[in-house]
mmCIF file with all atom_site columns, C-alpha atoms in Angstrom:
data_model
loop_
_atom_site.group_PDB
_atom_site.id
_atom_site.type_symbol
_atom_site.label_atom_id
_atom_site.label_alt_id
_atom_site.label_comp_id
_atom_site.label_asym_id
_atom_site.label_entity_id
_atom_site.label_seq_id
_atom_site.pdbx_PDB_ins_code
_atom_site.Cartn_x
_atom_site.Cartn_y
_atom_site.Cartn_z
_atom_site.occupancy
_atom_site.B_iso_or_equiv
_atom_site.pdbx_formal_charge
_atom_site.auth_seq_id
_atom_site.auth_comp_id
_atom_site.auth_asym_id
_atom_site.auth_atom_id
_atom_site.pdbx_PDB_model_num
ATOM 1   C CA . MET A 1 1   ? 0.000   0.000  0.000   1.00 38.00 ? 1   MET A CA 1
ATOM 2   C CA . SER A 1 2   ? 2.706   2.511  0.906   1.00 40.00 ? 2   SER A CA 1
ATOM 3   C CA . ALA A 1 3   ? 4.812   1.342  -2.029  1.00 41.00 ? 3   ALA A CA 1
ATOM 4   C CA . GLN A 1 4   ? 1.848   1.964  -4.333  1.00 40.00 ? 4   GLN A CA 1
ATOM 5   C CA . TYR A 1 5   ? 1.404   5.451  -2.923  1.00 44.00 ? 5   TYR A CA 1
ATOM 6   C CA . ASN A 1 6   ? 5.100   6.159  -3.262  1.00 43.00 ? 6   ASN A CA 1
ATOM 7   C CA . GLN A 1 7   ? 5.134   5.161  -6.913  1.00 42.00 ? 7   GLN A CA 1
ATOM 8   C CA . ASN A 1 8   ? 2.001   7.133  -7.786  1.00 47.00 ? 8   ASN A CA 1
ATOM 9   C CA . TRP A 1 9   ? 3.041   10.221 -5.868  1.00 48.00 ? 9   TRP A CA 1
ATOM 10  C CA . THR A 1 10  ? 6.496   10.404 -7.379  1.00 43.00 ? 10  THR A CA 1
ATOM 11  C CA . ARG A 1 11  ? 5.410   9.624  -10.931 1.00 41.00 ? 11  ARG A CA 1
ATOM 12  C CA . GLY A 1 12  ? 6.035   12.671 -13.075 1.00 38.00 ? 12  GLY A CA 1
ATOM 13  C CA . PHE A 1 13  ? 7.396   14.843 -10.289 1.00 42.00 ? 13  PHE A CA 1
ATOM 14  C CA . PHE A 1 14  ? 10.706  13.265 -9.340  1.00 43.00 ? 14  PHE A CA 1
ATOM 15  C CA . PRO A 1 15  ? 11.789  10.630 -11.885 1.00 42.00 ? 15  PRO A CA 1
ATOM 16  C CA . GLY A 1 16  ? 14.770  9.540  -9.787  1.00 44.00 ? 16  GLY A CA 1
ATOM 17  C CA . PHE A 1 17  ? 12.529  8.486  -6.890  1.00 47.00 ? 17  PHE A CA 1
ATOM 18  C CA . THR A 1 18  ? 10.425  5.758  -8.453  1.00 49.00 ? 18  THR A CA 1
ATOM 19  C CA . GLY A 1 19  ? 11.705  2.802  -6.397  1.00 51.00 ? 19  GLY A CA 1
ATOM 20  C CA . PRO A 1 20  ? 8.965   0.964  -4.466  1.00 53.00 ? 20  PRO A CA 1
ATOM 21  C CA . ALA A 1 21  ? 10.131  1.702  -0.918  1.00 51.00 ? 21  ALA A CA 1
ATOM 22  C CA . SER A 1 22  ? 13.821  2.439  -1.202  1.00 62.00 ? 22  SER A CA 1
ATOM 23  C CA . ASP A 1 23  ? 13.547  6.164  -0.536  1.00 80.00 ? 23  ASP A CA 1
ATOM 24  C CA . GLN A 1 24  ? 11.119  6.115  2.406   1.00 85.00 ? 24  GLN A CA 1
ATOM 25  C CA . HIS A 1 25  ? 13.864  7.203  4.806   1.00 88.00 ? 25  HIS A CA 1
ATOM 26  C CA . MET A 1 26  ? 14.762  10.240 2.657   1.00 89.00 ? 26  MET A CA 1
ATOM 27  C CA . ARG A 1 27  ? 13.908  13.630 4.076   1.00 92.00 ? 27  ARG A CA 1
ATOM 28  C CA . VAL A 1 28  ? 11.345  15.672 2.173   1.00 90.00 ? 28  VAL A CA 1
ATOM 29  C CA . SER A 1 29  ? 11.903  19.207 0.981   1.00 91.00 ? 29  SER A CA 1
ATOM 30  C CA . ASP A 1 30  ? 9.613   22.195 1.363   1.00 91.00 ? 30  ASP A CA 1
ATOM 31  C CA . ALA A 1 31  ? 8.783   21.894 -2.343  1.00 90.00 ? 31  ALA A CA 1
ATOM 32  C CA . GLU A 1 32  ? 7.686   18.269 -1.904  1.00 91.00 ? 32  GLU A CA 1
ATOM 33  C CA . ARG A 1 33  ? 5.526   19.189 1.091   1.00 91.00 ? 33  ARG A CA 1
ATOM 34  C CA . GLN A 1 34  ? 3.963   22.008 -0.918  1.00 91.00 ? 34  GLN A CA 1
ATOM 35  C CA . GLU A 1 35  ? 3.316   19.659 -3.857  1.00 91.00 ? 35  GLU A CA 1
ATOM 36  C CA . VAL A 1 36  ? 1.453   17.257 -1.554  1.00 90.00 ? 36  VAL A CA 1
ATOM 37  C CA . ALA A 1 37  ? -0.533  20.148 -0.064  1.00 91.00 ? 37  ALA A CA 1
ATOM 38  C CA . ASP A 1 38  ? -1.446  21.360 -3.569  1.00 91.00 ? 38  ASP A CA 1
ATOM 39  C CA . ARG A 1 39  ? -2.672  17.897 -4.566  1.00 91.00 ? 39  ARG A CA 1
ATOM 40  C CA . LEU A 1 40  ? -4.732  17.705 -1.380  1.00 91.00 ? 40  LEU A CA 1
ATOM 41  C CA . ALA A 1 41  ? -6.195  21.130 -2.203  1.00 90.00 ? 41  ALA A CA 1
ATOM 42  C CA . GLU A 1 42  ? -7.286  19.784 -5.598  1.00 90.00 ? 42  GLU A CA 1
ATOM 43  C CA . HIS A 1 43  ? -9.131  16.940 -3.880  1.00 89.00 ? 43  HIS A CA 1
ATOM 44  C CA . PHE A 1 44  ? -10.661 19.363 -1.364  1.00 88.00 ? 44  PHE A CA 1
ATOM 45  C CA . SER A 1 45  ? -11.876 21.679 -4.130  1.00 89.00 ? 45  SER A CA 1
ATOM 46  C CA . SER A 1 46  ? -13.365 18.662 -5.942  1.00 88.00 ? 46  SER A CA 1
ATOM 47  C CA . GLY A 1 47  ? -15.358 17.781 -2.813  1.00 89.00 ? 47  GLY A CA 1
ATOM 48  C CA . ARG A 1 48  ? -13.509 14.555 -2.036  1.00 89.00 ? 48  ARG A CA 1
ATOM 49  C CA . LEU A 1 49  ? -12.305 15.864 1.337   1.00 89.00 ? 49  LEU A CA 1
ATOM 50  C CA . ASP A 1 50  ? -14.209 17.866 3.901   1.00 90.00 ? 50  ASP A CA 1
ATOM 51  C CA . GLN A 1 51  ? -12.587 20.739 5.788   1.00 91.00 ? 51  GLN A CA 1
ATOM 52  C CA . ALA A 1 52  ? -11.540 18.636 8.788   1.00 92.00 ? 52  ALA A CA 1
ATOM 53  C CA . GLU A 1 53  ? -9.961  15.901 6.638   1.00 91.00 ? 53  GLU A CA 1
ATOM 54  C CA . PHE A 1 54  ? -8.198  18.478 4.494   1.00 90.00 ? 54  PHE A CA 1
ATOM 55  C CA . ASP A 1 55  ? -6.800  20.322 7.519   1.00 92.00 ? 55  ASP A CA 1
ATOM 56  C CA . GLU A 1 56  ? -5.628  17.074 9.114   1.00 93.00 ? 56  GLU A CA 1
ATOM 57  C CA . ARG A 1 57  ? -3.905  15.803 5.967   1.00 92.00 ? 57  ARG A CA 1
ATOM 58  C CA . VAL A 1 58  ? -2.278  19.126 5.136   1.00 91.00 ? 58  VAL A CA 1
ATOM 59  C CA . GLY A 1 59  ? -1.031  19.345 8.731   1.00 93.00 ? 59  GLY A CA 1
ATOM 60  C CA . LYS A 1 60  ? 0.540   15.895 8.394   1.00 92.00 ? 60  LYS A CA 1
ATOM 61  C CA . ALA A 1 61  ? 2.061   16.807 5.041   1.00 91.00 ? 61  ALA A CA 1
ATOM 62  C CA . MET A 1 62  ? 3.544   20.079 6.265   1.00 91.00 ? 62  MET A CA 1
ATOM 63  C CA . SER A 1 63  ? 5.040   18.431 9.366   1.00 92.00 ? 63  SER A CA 1
ATOM 64  C CA . ALA A 1 64  ? 6.440   15.438 7.438   1.00 92.00 ? 64  ALA A CA 1
ATOM 65  C CA . LYS A 1 65  ? 10.166  14.907 7.805   1.00 93.00 ? 65  LYS A CA 1
ATOM 66  C CA . THR A 1 66  ? 10.589  11.820 5.580   1.00 92.00 ? 66  THR A CA 1
ATOM 67  C CA . ARG A 1 67  ? 8.746   10.370 2.619   1.00 89.00 ? 67  ARG A CA 1
ATOM 68  C CA . ALA A 1 68  ? 7.402   7.646  4.890   1.00 89.00 ? 68  ALA A CA 1
ATOM 69  C CA . ASP A 1 69  ? 5.535   10.374 6.799   1.00 91.00 ? 69  ASP A CA 1
ATOM 70  C CA . LEU A 1 70  ? 3.642   11.188 3.588   1.00 89.00 ? 70  LEU A CA 1
ATOM 71  C CA . ASN A 1 71  ? 2.355   7.622  3.147   1.00 88.00 ? 71  ASN A CA 1
ATOM 72  C CA . GLY A 1 72  ? -1.376  7.157  3.477   1.00 88.00 ? 72  GLY A CA 1
ATOM 73  C CA . LEU A 1 73  ? -2.383  10.707 2.623   1.00 88.00 ? 73  LEU A CA 1
ATOM 74  C CA . PHE A 1 74  ? -3.776  9.667  -0.780  1.00 87.00 ? 74  PHE A CA 1
ATOM 75  C CA . ASP A 1 75  ? -4.699  6.021  -0.163  1.00 87.00 ? 75  ASP A CA 1
ATOM 76  C CA . ASP A 1 76  ? -8.455  6.633  -0.414  1.00 88.00 ? 76  ASP A CA 1
ATOM 77  C CA . LEU A 1 77  ? -8.270  9.297  -3.152  1.00 86.00 ? 77  LEU A CA 1
ATOM 78  C CA . PRO A 1 78  ? -8.154  8.846  -6.942  1.00 86.00 ? 78  PRO A CA 1
ATOM 79  C CA . GLU A 1 79  ? -5.296  10.095 -9.079  1.00 80.00 ? 79  GLU A CA 1
ATOM 80  C CA . THR A 1 80  ? -5.414  13.804 -9.884  1.00 69.00 ? 80  THR A CA 1
ATOM 81  C CA . GLY A 1 81  ? -5.385  14.949 -13.491 1.00 59.00 ? 81  GLY A CA 1
ATOM 82  C CA . ALA A 1 82  ? -8.794  13.513 -14.268 1.00 53.00 ? 82  ALA A CA 1
ATOM 83  C CA . PRO A 1 83  ? -9.670  12.890 -17.932 1.00 51.00 ? 83  PRO A CA 1
ATOM 84  C CA . ALA A 1 84  ? -11.305 15.610 -19.965 1.00 47.00 ? 84  ALA A CA 1
ATOM 85  C CA . ALA A 1 85  ? -14.997 16.246 -19.383 1.00 51.00 ? 85  ALA A CA 1
ATOM 86  C CA . THR A 1 86  ? -17.338 14.447 -21.750 1.00 52.00 ? 86  THR A CA 1
ATOM 87  C CA . ASP A 1 87  ? -20.796 15.199 -23.034 1.00 55.00 ? 87  ASP A CA 1
ATOM 88  C CA . PRO A 1 88  ? -23.710 12.706 -22.665 1.00 60.00 ? 88  PRO A CA 1
ATOM 89  C CA . THR A 1 89  ? -22.665 10.871 -25.855 1.00 64.00 ? 89  THR A CA 1
ATOM 90  C CA . GLY A 1 90  ? -19.274 10.083 -24.327 1.00 62.00 ? 90  GLY A CA 1
ATOM 91  C CA . GLN A 1 91  ? -17.357 12.361 -26.676 1.00 62.00 ? 91  GLN A CA 1
ATOM 92  C CA . PRO A 1 92  ? -14.878 14.858 -25.187 1.00 61.00 ? 92  PRO A CA 1
ATOM 93  C CA . ARG A 1 93  ? -16.559 18.189 -24.649 1.00 61.00 ? 93  ARG A CA 1
ATOM 94  C CA . ARG A 1 94  ? -15.253 20.876 -26.995 1.00 62.00 ? 94  ARG A CA 1
ATOM 95  C CA . ARG A 1 95  ? -14.427 24.319 -25.727 1.00 63.00 ? 95  ARG A CA 1
ATOM 96  C CA . HIS A 1 96  ? -16.664 26.984 -27.194 1.00 66.00 ? 96  HIS A CA 1
ATOM 97  C CA . ARG A 1 97  ? -15.015 30.002 -28.692 1.00 70.00 ? 97  ARG A CA 1
ATOM 98  C CA . HIS A 1 98  ? -16.329 33.409 -27.795 1.00 78.00 ? 98  HIS A CA 1
ATOM 99  C CA . PRO A 1 99  ? -17.021 35.357 -31.007 1.00 82.00 ? 99  PRO A CA 1
ATOM 100 C CA . ILE A 1 100 ? -17.341 38.660 -29.160 1.00 86.00 ? 100 ILE A CA 1
ATOM 101 C CA . LEU A 1 101 ? -13.901 38.266 -27.614 1.00 85.00 ? 101 LEU A CA 1
ATOM 102 C CA . LEU A 1 102 ? -12.456 37.245 -30.965 1.00 85.00 ? 102 LEU A CA 1
ATOM 103 C CA . GLY A 1 103 ? -13.988 40.342 -32.584 1.00 88.00 ? 103 GLY A CA 1
ATOM 104 C CA . ALA A 1 104 ? -12.635 42.558 -29.817 1.00 89.00 ? 104 ALA A CA 1
ATOM 105 C CA . LEU A 1 105 ? -9.185  41.050 -30.306 1.00 89.00 ? 105 LEU A CA 1
ATOM 106 C CA . ILE A 1 106 ? -9.291  41.730 -34.043 1.00 90.00 ? 106 ILE A CA 1
ATOM 107 C CA . VAL A 1 107 ? -10.337 45.346 -33.449 1.00 91.00 ? 107 VAL A CA 1
ATOM 108 C CA . PHE A 1 108 ? -7.585  45.798 -30.855 1.00 90.00 ? 108 PHE A CA 1
ATOM 109 C CA . VAL A 1 109 ? -4.918  44.413 -33.193 1.00 91.00 ? 109 VAL A CA 1
ATOM 110 C CA . ALA A 1 110 ? -6.170  46.587 -36.051 1.00 90.00 ? 110 ALA A CA 1
ATOM 111 C CA . ILE A 1 111 ? -6.025  49.747 -33.905 1.00 90.00 ? 111 ILE A CA 1
ATOM 112 C CA . ALA A 1 112 ? -2.565  48.845 -32.595 1.00 89.00 ? 112 ALA A CA 1
ATOM 113 C CA . ALA A 1 113 ? -1.333  48.188 -36.136 1.00 87.00 ? 113 ALA A CA 1
ATOM 114 C CA . ALA A 1 114 ? -2.788  51.491 -37.316 1.00 85.00 ? 114 ALA A CA 1
ATOM 115 C CA . HIS A 1 115 ? -0.846  53.343 -34.637 1.00 84.00 ? 115 HIS A CA 1
ATOM 116 C CA . VAL A 1 116 ? 2.348   51.824 -35.977 1.00 83.00 ? 116 VAL A CA 1
ATOM 117 C CA . VAL A 1 117 ? 1.646   51.879 -39.723 1.00 82.00 ? 117 VAL A CA 1
ATOM 118 C CA . TRP A 1 118 ? -0.021  55.309 -40.051 1.00 79.00 ? 118 TRP A CA 1
ATOM 119 C CA . PRO A 1 119 ? 2.982   57.327 -38.771 1.00 80.00 ? 119 PRO A CA 1
ATOM 120 C CA . LEU A 1 120 ? 5.277   55.314 -41.036 1.00 80.00 ? 120 LEU A CA 1
ATOM 121 C CA . LEU A 1 121 ? 3.110   56.236 -44.036 1.00 77.00 ? 121 LEU A CA 1
ATOM 122 C CA . TRP A 1 122 ? 3.393   59.937 -43.146 1.00 76.00 ? 122 TRP A CA 1
ATOM 123 C CA . ILE A 1 123 ? 7.166   59.625 -42.828 1.00 79.00 ? 123 ILE A CA 1
ATOM 124 C CA . GLY A 1 124 ? 7.235   57.939 -46.245 1.00 75.00 ? 124 GLY A CA 1
ATOM 125 C CA . PHE A 1 125 ? 5.157   60.712 -47.831 1.00 74.00 ? 125 PHE A CA 1
ATOM 126 C CA . LEU A 1 126 ? 7.288   63.441 -46.235 1.00 75.00 ? 126 LEU A CA 1
ATOM 127 C CA . GLY A 1 127 ? 10.434  61.715 -47.484 1.00 70.00 ? 127 GLY A CA 1
ATOM 128 C CA . LYS A 1 128 ? 9.037   61.662 -51.047 1.00 70.00 ? 128 LYS A CA 1
ATOM 129 C CA . ALA A 1 129 ? 8.122   65.361 -50.869 1.00 64.00 ? 129 ALA A CA 1
ATOM 130 C CA . ASP A 1 130 ? 11.746  66.334 -50.140 1.00 60.00 ? 130 ASP A CA 1
ATOM 131 C CA . ASP A 1 131 ? 13.052  64.579 -53.264 1.00 56.00 ? 131 ASP A CA 1
#
């Protein structure tokens, strides 16, 4: 159980620490504690943990000295990074574009370009007048 947690927790974060239980005596860094707290916050915001459970687990994570102290914090929680949301047909839900924002962006770029191009045109015309 703790070996399973260790492998899942370290996957993707610290590739050198993927051994089943070999690094349980290693001391954890502030960054590792914060990473655990952030993952717990994701579960709390998803409603998988109530306030008391969240506070208890974050307290354990922040006071952990070794990786063994972090074991068990995620045993009853699914992996984070859930798959993309799907619609009722089972197809991945597509993000909708906002045509108003796209139009506003086009207008903004056009105005910004005009502020650059228009003075250059005047400089070009003034240069031609001197010849």
